[in-house]
Amino acid sequence: MGIEMALATSLGGGGTLLRSGISRRRLLPHSPTSTASLRRPIQMNPHRSRFFFIVGAADSSSQTSSPTVSDQTIVPDNDFTLAKVSFGVIGLALGCTLLSYGFGAYFNILPGSEWSALMLTYGFPLAIIGMALKYAELKPVPCISYSDAQALRETCATPILKQVRNDVIRYRYGDEQHLDEALKRIFQYGQGGGIARRNAPKLQMIREQVTGDGKYSLVLVFEAKALELADFEKRQAKFASFFGPGITAEIGKGENDLYEVRLISDTVSSPSS
């Protein structure tokens, strides 16, 4: 201490510098504390990376919970049913075959002359019935079914919509056109405020699809060259009441002279189904 006091006395202001230097040396042991304080932001980086990882997981879960796009692939109708077979063609084929073989056997051109009378007896009426059915035949209309609509048909389509679909995609006999009775009541042929029968719309095709809010819809596409969109729109309520209950009808304009009547079922599919 005597040497320090002597130096302080001899150097004057230098003693103060020396004391400050000694005080700075005494602060050196506290430097690790300051170094540790500088390392704290580095220790927080792992927490920040985990924070961003959680945000990414939340985004992925939100994407998986978003609604999926409906399936718009067309389902081909390859199922074989008797409704798709023309009985007129069958009757004509059987009748003509029996008549041809019966005449050949009768004139001894073909074997089986003892059966010729029986074949001619049944061949004539079968051929006549076949021709009559072919003359009164009404061919089925094309049906376009999408995959999402086909999945909703059994649970959401009303019995009337199912019946309408089954009636127009099979052969019919004796009717002038498909849905003839329905169109007769809706458009009131030959009555006041109605239309002439020659101007009646003709069903060209049907389409099964799902609306934007997930409802089953059966679309009837008509060709009506003598009618306008207003003729269909003012009968929108009649379409809904005739094909109801549980039906909402919408009218739309297609290409050229085509008009669409969309019969939308009010039944909504449950998540379990």
PDB file of N, CA and C in Angstrom, residues 159-244:
ATOM      1  N   PRO A 159     -88.437 -41.117 -54.476  1.00  0.00           N
ATOM      2  CA  PRO A 159     -88.967 -42.220 -55.302  1.00  0.00           C
ATOM      3  C   PRO A 159     -89.455 -41.773 -56.670  1.00  0.00           C
ATOM      4  N   ILE A 160     -90.011 -40.569 -56.760  1.00  0.00           N
ATOM      5  CA  ILE A 160     -90.488 -40.082 -58.057  1.00  0.00           C
ATOM      6  C   ILE A 160     -89.319 -39.820 -59.004  1.00  0.00           C
ATOM      7  N   LEU A 161     -88.238 -39.254 -58.492  1.00  0.00           N
ATOM      8  CA  LEU A 161     -87.073 -39.022 -59.346  1.00  0.00           C
ATOM      9  C   LEU A 161     -86.481 -40.332 -59.841  1.00  0.00           C
ATOM     10  N   LYS A 162     -86.446 -41.337 -58.980  1.00  0.00           N
ATOM     11  CA  LYS A 162     -85.952 -42.651 -59.409  1.00  0.00           C
ATOM     12  C   LYS A 162     -86.860 -43.249 -60.478  1.00  0.00           C
ATOM     13  N   GLN A 163     -88.172 -43.094 -60.305  1.00  0.00           N
ATOM     14  CA  GLN A 163     -89.101 -43.623 -61.288  1.00  0.00           C
ATOM     15  C   GLN A 163     -88.972 -42.902 -62.623  1.00  0.00           C
ATOM     16  N   VAL A 164     -88.802 -41.583 -62.592  1.00  0.00           N
ATOM     17  CA  VAL A 164     -88.635 -40.818 -63.826  1.00  0.00           C
ATOM     18  C   VAL A 164     -87.388 -41.281 -64.565  1.00  0.00           C
ATOM     19  N   ARG A 165     -86.315 -41.459 -63.844  1.00  0.00           N
ATOM     20  CA  ARG A 165     -85.069 -41.913 -64.473  1.00  0.00           C
ATOM     21  C   ARG A 165     -85.244 -43.292 -65.100  1.00  0.00           C
ATOM     22  N   ASN A 166     -85.852 -44.217 -64.367  1.00  0.00           N
ATOM     23  CA  ASN A 166     -86.011 -45.575 -64.895  1.00  0.00           C
ATOM     24  C   ASN A 166     -86.959 -45.624 -66.086  1.00  0.00           C
ATOM     25  N   ASP A 167     -87.947 -44.739 -66.134  1.00  0.00           N
ATOM     26  CA  ASP A 167     -88.910 -44.755 -67.232  1.00  0.00           C
ATOM     27  C   ASP A 167     -88.330 -44.235 -68.538  1.00  0.00           C
ATOM     28  N   VAL A 168     -87.471 -43.242 -68.457  1.00  0.00           N
ATOM     29  CA  VAL A 168     -86.990 -42.617 -69.694  1.00  0.00           C
ATOM     30  C   VAL A 168     -85.755 -43.305 -70.263  1.00  0.00           C
ATOM     31  N   ILE A 169     -85.101 -44.175 -69.503  1.00  0.00           N
ATOM     32  CA  ILE A 169     -83.910 -44.863 -70.017  1.00  0.00           C
ATOM     33  C   ILE A 169     -84.245 -46.278 -70.491  1.00  0.00           C
ATOM     34  N   ARG A 170     -85.522 -46.597 -70.641  1.00  0.00           N
ATOM     35  CA  ARG A 170     -85.924 -47.907 -71.158  1.00  0.00           C
ATOM     36  C   ARG A 170     -86.893 -47.705 -72.327  1.00  0.00           C
ATOM     37  N   TYR A 171     -87.111 -48.783 -73.052  1.00  0.00           N
ATOM     38  CA  TYR A 171     -88.053 -48.739 -74.174  1.00  0.00           C
ATOM     39  C   TYR A 171     -89.482 -48.637 -73.641  1.00  0.00           C
ATOM     40  N   ARG A 172     -90.257 -47.784 -74.289  1.00  0.00           N
ATOM     41  CA  ARG A 172     -91.661 -47.623 -73.958  1.00  0.00           C
ATOM     42  C   ARG A 172     -92.486 -47.823 -75.221  1.00  0.00           C
ATOM     43  N   TYR A 173     -93.742 -48.214 -75.030  1.00  0.00           N
ATOM     44  CA  TYR A 173     -94.595 -48.558 -76.167  1.00  0.00           C
ATOM     45  C   TYR A 173     -95.947 -47.876 -75.993  1.00  0.00           C
ATOM     46  N   GLY A 174     -96.420 -47.242 -77.051  1.00  0.00           N
ATOM     47  CA  GLY A 174     -97.724 -46.600 -77.050  1.00  0.00           C
ATOM     48  C   GLY A 174     -97.706 -45.120 -76.729  1.00  0.00           C
ATOM     49  N   ASP A 175     -96.623 -44.611 -76.124  1.00  0.00           N
ATOM     50  CA  ASP A 175     -96.532 -43.188 -75.799  1.00  0.00           C
ATOM     51  C   ASP A 175     -95.951 -42.419 -76.990  1.00  0.00           C
ATOM     52  N   GLU A 176     -96.448 -41.203 -77.162  1.00  0.00           N
ATOM     53  CA  GLU A 176     -95.914 -40.379 -78.245  1.00  0.00           C
ATOM     54  C   GLU A 176     -94.511 -39.874 -77.932  1.00  0.00           C
ATOM     55  N   GLN A 177     -94.258 -39.608 -76.664  1.00  0.00           N
ATOM     56  CA  GLN A 177     -92.938 -39.167 -76.251  1.00  0.00           C
ATOM     57  C   GLN A 177     -92.773 -39.452 -74.764  1.00  0.00           C
ATOM     58  N   HIS A 178     -91.541 -39.317 -74.291  1.00  0.00           N
ATOM     59  CA  HIS A 178     -91.253 -39.531 -72.879  1.00  0.00           C
ATOM     60  C   HIS A 178     -91.887 -38.414 -72.045  1.00  0.00           C
ATOM     61  N   LEU A 179     -92.364 -38.792 -70.859  1.00  0.00           N
ATOM     62  CA  LEU A 179     -93.002 -37.862 -69.917  1.00  0.00           C
ATOM     63  C   LEU A 179     -94.195 -37.171 -70.576  1.00  0.00           C
ATOM     64  N   ASP A 180     -94.906 -37.914 -71.420  1.00  0.00           N
ATOM     65  CA  ASP A 180     -96.017 -37.315 -72.166  1.00  0.00           C
ATOM     66  C   ASP A 180     -97.122 -36.836 -71.231  1.00  0.00           C
ATOM     67  N   GLU A 181     -97.470 -37.628 -70.230  1.00  0.00           N
ATOM     68  CA  GLU A 181     -98.537 -37.243 -69.311  1.00  0.00           C
ATOM     69  C   GLU A 181     -98.143 -36.028 -68.479  1.00  0.00           C
ATOM     70  N   ALA A 182     -96.876 -35.992 -68.037  1.00  0.00           N
ATOM     71  CA  ALA A 182     -96.412 -34.852 -67.240  1.00  0.00           C
ATOM     72  C   ALA A 182     -96.412 -33.567 -68.057  1.00  0.00           C
ATOM     73  N   LEU A 183     -95.902 -33.631 -69.268  1.00  0.00           N
ATOM     74  CA  LEU A 183     -95.862 -32.431 -70.116  1.00  0.00           C
ATOM     75  C   LEU A 183     -97.257 -31.980 -70.501  1.00  0.00           C
ATOM     76  N   LYS A 184     -98.175 -32.923 -70.662  1.00  0.00           N
ATOM     77  CA  LYS A 184     -99.539 -32.568 -71.001  1.00  0.00           C
ATOM     78  C   LYS A 184    -100.184 -31.742 -69.896  1.00  0.00           C
ATOM     79  N   ARG A 185     -99.927 -32.106 -68.646  1.00  0.00           N
ATOM     80  CA  ARG A 185    -100.518 -31.360 -67.527  1.00  0.00           C
ATOM     81  C   ARG A 185     -99.787 -30.045 -67.270  1.00  0.00           C
ATOM     82  N   ILE A 186     -98.502 -30.024 -67.466  1.00  0.00           N
ATOM     83  CA  ILE A 186     -97.737 -28.813 -67.161  1.00  0.00           C
ATOM     84  C   ILE A 186     -97.966 -27.740 -68.224  1.00  0.00           C
ATOM     85  N   PHE A 187     -97.924 -28.118 -69.497  1.00  0.00           N
ATOM     86  CA  PHE A 187     -98.050 -27.138 -70.580  1.00  0.00           C
ATOM     87  C   PHE A 187     -99.486 -26.992 -71.072  1.00  0.00           C
ATOM     88  N   GLN A 188    -100.404 -27.835 -70.602  1.00  0.00           N
ATOM     89  CA  GLN A 188    -101.834 -27.707 -70.898  1.00  0.00           C
ATOM     90  C   GLN A 188    -102.077 -27.591 -72.400  1.00  0.00           C
ATOM     91  N   TYR A 189    -101.884 -28.686 -73.092  1.00  0.00           N
ATOM     92  CA  TYR A 189    -102.045 -28.695 -74.545  1.00  0.00           C
ATOM     93  C   TYR A 189    -103.476 -28.305 -74.928  1.00  0.00           C
ATOM     94  N   GLY A 190    -103.591 -27.323 -75.818  1.00  0.00           N
ATOM     95  CA  GLY A 190    -104.876 -26.921 -76.372  1.00  0.00           C
ATOM     96  C   GLY A 190    -105.802 -26.212 -75.413  1.00  0.00           C
ATOM     97  N   GLN A 191    -105.351 -25.848 -74.227  1.00  0.00           N
ATOM     98  CA  GLN A 191    -106.199 -25.161 -73.254  1.00  0.00           C
ATOM     99  C   GLN A 191    -105.819 -23.682 -73.187  1.00  0.00           C
ATOM    100  N   GLY A 192    -106.649 -22.918 -72.477  1.00  0.00           N
ATOM    101  CA  GLY A 192    -106.369 -21.503 -72.328  1.00  0.00           C
ATOM    102  C   GLY A 192    -105.095 -21.262 -71.526  1.00  0.00           C
ATOM    103  N   GLY A 193    -104.215 -20.482 -72.073  1.00  0.00           N
ATOM    104  CA  GLY A 193    -102.921 -20.242 -71.439  1.00  0.00           C
ATOM    105  C   GLY A 193    -101.909 -21.319 -71.695  1.00  0.00           C
ATOM    106  N   GLY A 194    -102.279 -22.363 -72.443  1.00  0.00           N
ATOM    107  CA  GLY A 194    -101.360 -23.449 -72.752  1.00  0.00           C
ATOM    108  C   GLY A 194    -100.731 -23.277 -74.124  1.00  0.00           C
ATOM    109  N   ILE A 195    -100.174 -24.365 -74.618  1.00  0.00           N
ATOM    110  CA  ILE A 195     -99.512 -24.361 -75.923  1.00  0.00           C
ATOM    111  C   ILE A 195    -100.153 -25.428 -76.808  1.00  0.00           C
ATOM    112  N   ALA A 196     -99.907 -25.339 -78.089  1.00  0.00           N
ATOM    113  CA  ALA A 196    -100.379 -26.356 -79.021  1.00  0.00           C
ATOM    114  C   ALA A 196     -99.550 -27.627 -78.867  1.00  0.00           C
ATOM    115  N   ARG A 197    -100.161 -28.748 -79.091  1.00  0.00           N
ATOM    116  CA  ARG A 197     -99.464 -30.008 -78.899  1.00  0.00           C
ATOM    117  C   ARG A 197     -98.285 -30.159 -79.861  1.00  0.00           C
ATOM    118  N   ARG A 198     -98.407 -29.580 -81.036  1.00  0.00           N
ATOM    119  CA  ARG A 198     -97.306 -29.678 -81.995  1.00  0.00           C
ATOM    120  C   ARG A 198     -96.069 -28.917 -81.532  1.00  0.00           C
ATOM    121  N   ASN A 199     -96.251 -27.977 -80.590  1.00  0.00           N
ATOM    122  CA  ASN A 199     -95.117 -27.218 -80.051  1.00  0.00           C
ATOM    123  C   ASN A 199     -94.587 -27.797 -78.751  1.00  0.00           C
ATOM    124  N   ALA A 200     -95.047 -28.990 -78.394  1.00  0.00           N
ATOM    125  CA  ALA A 200     -94.635 -29.581 -77.118  1.00  0.00           C
ATOM    126  C   ALA A 200     -93.133 -29.854 -77.110  1.00  0.00           C
ATOM    127  N   PRO A 201     -92.463 -29.602 -75.996  1.00  0.00           N
ATOM    128  CA  PRO A 201     -91.031 -29.912 -75.909  1.00  0.00           C
ATOM    129  C   PRO A 201     -90.793 -31.411 -75.916  1.00  0.00           C
ATOM    130  N   LYS A 202     -89.652 -31.817 -76.433  1.00  0.00           N
ATOM    131  CA  LYS A 202     -89.282 -33.230 -76.519  1.00  0.00           C
ATOM    132  C   LYS A 202     -88.038 -33.478 -75.672  1.00  0.00           C
ATOM    133  N   LEU A 203     -88.122 -34.515 -74.863  1.00  0.00           N
ATOM    134  CA  LEU A 203     -86.986 -34.858 -73.993  1.00  0.00           C
ATOM    135  C   LEU A 203     -85.863 -35.450 -74.843  1.00  0.00           C
ATOM    136  N   GLN A 204     -84.673 -34.868 -74.729  1.00  0.00           N
ATOM    137  CA  GLN A 204     -83.518 -35.309 -75.503  1.00  0.00           C
ATOM    138  C   GLN A 204     -82.548 -36.154 -74.689  1.00  0.00           C
ATOM    139  N   MET A 205     -82.393 -35.833 -73.423  1.00  0.00           N
ATOM    140  CA  MET A 205     -81.470 -36.559 -72.558  1.00  0.00           C
ATOM    141  C   MET A 205     -81.726 -36.171 -71.114  1.00  0.00           C
ATOM    142  N   ILE A 206     -81.160 -36.922 -70.192  1.00  0.00           N
ATOM    143  CA  ILE A 206     -81.201 -36.582 -68.771  1.00  0.00           C
ATOM    144  C   ILE A 206     -79.774 -36.630 -68.238  1.00  0.00           C
ATOM    145  N   ARG A 207     -79.584 -35.971 -67.106  1.00  0.00           N
ATOM    146  CA  ARG A 207     -78.246 -35.898 -66.514  1.00  0.00           C
ATOM    147  C   ARG A 207     -78.372 -35.921 -64.989  1.00  0.00           C
ATOM    148  N   GLU A 208     -77.584 -36.749 -64.359  1.00  0.00           N
ATOM    149  CA  GLU A 208     -77.528 -36.814 -62.903  1.00  0.00           C
ATOM    150  C   GLU A 208     -76.282 -36.074 -62.431  1.00  0.00           C
ATOM    151  N   GLN A 209     -76.472 -35.086 -61.576  1.00  0.00           N
ATOM    152  CA  GLN A 209     -75.352 -34.318 -61.082  1.00  0.00           C
ATOM    153  C   GLN A 209     -75.636 -33.836 -59.672  1.00  0.00           C
ATOM    154  N   VAL A 210     -74.607 -33.267 -59.044  1.00  0.00           N
ATOM    155  CA  VAL A 210     -74.700 -32.752 -57.683  1.00  0.00           C
ATOM    156  C   VAL A 210     -74.571 -31.241 -57.742  1.00  0.00           C
ATOM    157  N   THR A 211     -75.440 -30.547 -57.032  1.00  0.00           N
ATOM    158  CA  THR A 211     -75.403 -29.089 -57.002  1.00  0.00           C
ATOM    159  C   THR A 211     -74.230 -28.589 -56.165  1.00  0.00           C
ATOM    160  N   GLY A 212     -74.043 -27.280 -56.169  1.00  0.00           N
ATOM    161  CA  GLY A 212     -72.942 -26.698 -55.410  1.00  0.00           C
ATOM    162  C   GLY A 212     -73.048 -26.907 -53.914  1.00  0.00           C
ATOM    163  N   ASP A 213     -74.275 -27.040 -53.383  1.00  0.00           N
ATOM    164  CA  ASP A 213     -74.450 -27.266 -51.959  1.00  0.00           C
ATOM    165  C   ASP A 213     -74.634 -28.735 -51.618  1.00  0.00           C
ATOM    166  N   GLY A 214     -74.251 -29.635 -52.551  1.00  0.00           N
ATOM    167  CA  GLY A 214     -74.218 -31.066 -52.252  1.00  0.00           C
ATOM    168  C   GLY A 214     -75.546 -31.783 -52.334  1.00  0.00           C
ATOM    169  N   LYS A 215     -76.480 -31.323 -53.167  1.00  0.00           N
ATOM    170  CA  LYS A 215     -77.785 -31.963 -53.305  1.00  0.00           C
ATOM    171  C   LYS A 215     -77.873 -32.712 -54.635  1.00  0.00           C
ATOM    172  N   TYR A 216     -78.647 -33.786 -54.607  1.00  0.00           N
ATOM    173  CA  TYR A 216     -78.843 -34.588 -55.815  1.00  0.00           C
ATOM    174  C   TYR A 216     -79.786 -33.853 -56.763  1.00  0.00           C
ATOM    175  N   SER A 217     -79.436 -33.875 -58.051  1.00  0.00           N
ATOM    176  CA  SER A 217     -80.227 -33.172 -59.053  1.00  0.00           C
ATOM    177  C   SER A 217     -80.367 -34.042 -60.292  1.00  0.00           C
ATOM    178  N   LEU A 218     -81.601 -34.125 -60.791  1.00  0.00           N
ATOM    179  CA  LEU A 218     -81.890 -34.809 -62.045  1.00  0.00           C
ATOM    180  C   LEU A 218     -82.271 -33.733 -63.069  1.00  0.00           C
ATOM    181  N   VAL A 219     -81.466 -33.599 -64.099  1.00  0.00           N
ATOM    182  CA  VAL A 219     -81.640 -32.544 -65.094  1.00  0.00           C
ATOM    183  C   VAL A 219     -82.328 -33.134 -66.317  1.00  0.00           C
ATOM    184  N   LEU A 220     -83.455 -32.545 -66.697  1.00  0.00           N
ATOM    185  CA  LEU A 220     -84.186 -32.930 -67.897  1.00  0.00           C
ATOM    186  C   LEU A 220     -83.870 -31.928 -69.002  1.00  0.00           C
ATOM    187  N   VAL A 221     -83.329 -32.404 -70.091  1.00  0.00           N
ATOM    188  CA  VAL A 221     -82.943 -31.538 -71.210  1.00  0.00           C
ATOM    189  C   VAL A 221     -83.982 -31.704 -72.318  1.00  0.00           C
ATOM    190  N   PHE A 222     -84.697 -30.623 -72.617  1.00  0.00           N
ATOM    191  CA  PHE A 222     -85.759 -30.633 -73.621  1.00  0.00           C
ATOM    192  C   PHE A 222     -85.325 -29.831 -74.845  1.00  0.00           C
ATOM    193  N   GLU A 223     -85.859 -30.239 -75.978  1.00  0.00           N
ATOM    194  CA  GLU A 223     -85.721 -29.457 -77.208  1.00  0.00           C
ATOM    195  C   GLU A 223     -87.085 -28.863 -77.546  1.00  0.00           C
ATOM    196  N   ALA A 224     -87.128 -27.550 -77.656  1.00  0.00           N
ATOM    197  CA  ALA A 224     -88.386 -26.857 -77.945  1.00  0.00           C
ATOM    198  C   ALA A 224     -88.075 -25.690 -78.882  1.00  0.00           C
ATOM    199  N   LYS A 225     -88.244 -25.901 -80.173  1.00  0.00           N
ATOM    200  CA  LYS A 225     -87.933 -24.870 -81.154  1.00  0.00           C
ATOM    201  C   LYS A 225     -88.976 -23.755 -81.174  1.00  0.00           C
ATOM    202  N   ALA A 226     -90.220 -24.073 -80.805  1.00  0.00           N
ATOM    203  CA  ALA A 226     -91.296 -23.083 -80.857  1.00  0.00           C
ATOM    204  C   ALA A 226     -91.529 -22.381 -79.528  1.00  0.00           C
ATOM    205  N   LEU A 227     -90.745 -22.700 -78.510  1.00  0.00           N
ATOM    206  CA  LEU A 227     -90.934 -22.106 -77.186  1.00  0.00           C
ATOM    207  C   LEU A 227     -89.745 -21.235 -76.825  1.00  0.00           C
ATOM    208  N   GLU A 228     -89.933 -20.412 -75.801  1.00  0.00           N
ATOM    209  CA  GLU A 228     -88.886 -19.552 -75.284  1.00  0.00           C
ATOM    210  C   GLU A 228     -88.641 -19.869 -73.807  1.00  0.00           C
ATOM    211  N   LEU A 229     -87.615 -19.242 -73.267  1.00  0.00           N
ATOM    212  CA  LEU A 229     -87.269 -19.490 -71.864  1.00  0.00           C
ATOM    213  C   LEU A 229     -88.398 -19.064 -70.929  1.00  0.00           C
ATOM    214  N   ALA A 230     -89.115 -17.999 -71.304  1.00  0.00           N
ATOM    215  CA  ALA A 230     -90.215 -17.533 -70.452  1.00  0.00           C
ATOM    216  C   ALA A 230     -91.333 -18.557 -70.359  1.00  0.00           C
ATOM    217  N   ASP A 231     -91.533 -19.365 -71.409  1.00  0.00           N
ATOM    218  CA  ASP A 231     -92.566 -20.399 -71.371  1.00  0.00           C
ATOM    219  C   ASP A 231     -92.250 -21.470 -70.337  1.00  0.00           C
ATOM    220  N   PHE A 232     -90.978 -21.723 -70.116  1.00  0.00           N
ATOM    221  CA  PHE A 232     -90.576 -22.688 -69.086  1.00  0.00           C
ATOM    222  C   PHE A 232     -90.565 -22.050 -67.702  1.00  0.00           C
ATOM    223  N   GLU A 233     -90.112 -20.805 -67.624  1.00  0.00           N
ATOM    224  CA  GLU A 233     -89.983 -20.160 -66.313  1.00  0.00           C
ATOM    225  C   GLU A 233     -91.340 -19.950 -65.635  1.00  0.00           C
ATOM    226  N   LYS A 234     -92.373 -19.616 -66.397  1.00  0.00           N
ATOM    227  CA  LYS A 234     -93.668 -19.396 -65.764  1.00  0.00           C
ATOM    228  C   LYS A 234     -94.354 -20.694 -65.351  1.00  0.00           C
ATOM    229  N   ARG A 235     -93.780 -21.822 -65.747  1.00  0.00           N
ATOM    230  CA  ARG A 235     -94.289 -23.131 -65.328  1.00  0.00           C
ATOM    231  C   ARG A 235     -93.328 -23.831 -64.380  1.00  0.00           C
ATOM    232  N   GLN A 236     -92.427 -23.048 -63.795  1.00  0.00           N
ATOM    233  CA  GLN A 236     -91.448 -23.616 -62.864  1.00  0.00           C
ATOM    234  C   GLN A 236     -92.128 -24.233 -61.640  1.00  0.00           C
ATOM    235  N   ALA A 237     -93.131 -23.556 -61.100  1.00  0.00           N
ATOM    236  CA  ALA A 237     -93.845 -24.093 -59.934  1.00  0.00           C
ATOM    237  C   ALA A 237     -94.600 -25.367 -60.277  1.00  0.00           C
ATOM    238  N   LYS A 238     -95.111 -25.482 -61.511  1.00  0.00           N
ATOM    239  CA  LYS A 238     -95.823 -26.687 -61.909  1.00  0.00           C
ATOM    240  C   LYS A 238     -94.877 -27.884 -62.021  1.00  0.00           C
ATOM    241  N   PHE A 239     -93.672 -27.645 -62.504  1.00  0.00           N
ATOM    242  CA  PHE A 239     -92.682 -28.725 -62.533  1.00  0.00           C
ATOM    243  C   PHE A 239     -92.394 -29.227 -61.118  1.00  0.00           C
ATOM    244  N   ALA A 240     -92.235 -28.304 -60.174  1.00  0.00           N
ATOM    245  CA  ALA A 240     -91.927 -28.688 -58.795  1.00  0.00           C
ATOM    246  C   ALA A 240     -93.084 -29.447 -58.153  1.00  0.00           C
ATOM    247  N   SER A 241     -94.333 -29.011 -58.414  1.00  0.00           N
ATOM    248  CA  SER A 241     -95.478 -29.670 -57.794  1.00  0.00           C
ATOM    249  C   SER A 241     -95.765 -31.028 -58.430  1.00  0.00           C
ATOM    250  N   PHE A 242     -95.555 -31.153 -59.733  1.00  0.00           N
ATOM    251  CA  PHE A 242     -95.860 -32.421 -60.397  1.00  0.00           C
ATOM    252  C   PHE A 242     -94.850 -33.501 -60.013  1.00  0.00           C
ATOM    253  N   PHE A 243     -93.569 -33.155 -59.955  1.00  0.00           N
ATOM    254  CA  PHE A 243     -92.544 -34.133 -59.631  1.00  0.00           C
ATOM    255  C   PHE A 243     -92.234 -34.173 -58.133  1.00  0.00           C
ATOM    256  N   GLY A 244     -92.980 -33.394 -57.339  1.00  0.00           N
ATOM    257  CA  GLY A 244     -92.771 -33.391 -55.896  1.00  0.00           C
ATOM    258  C   GLY A 244     -93.479 -34.556 -55.230  1.00  0.00           C
TER     259      GLY A 244
END
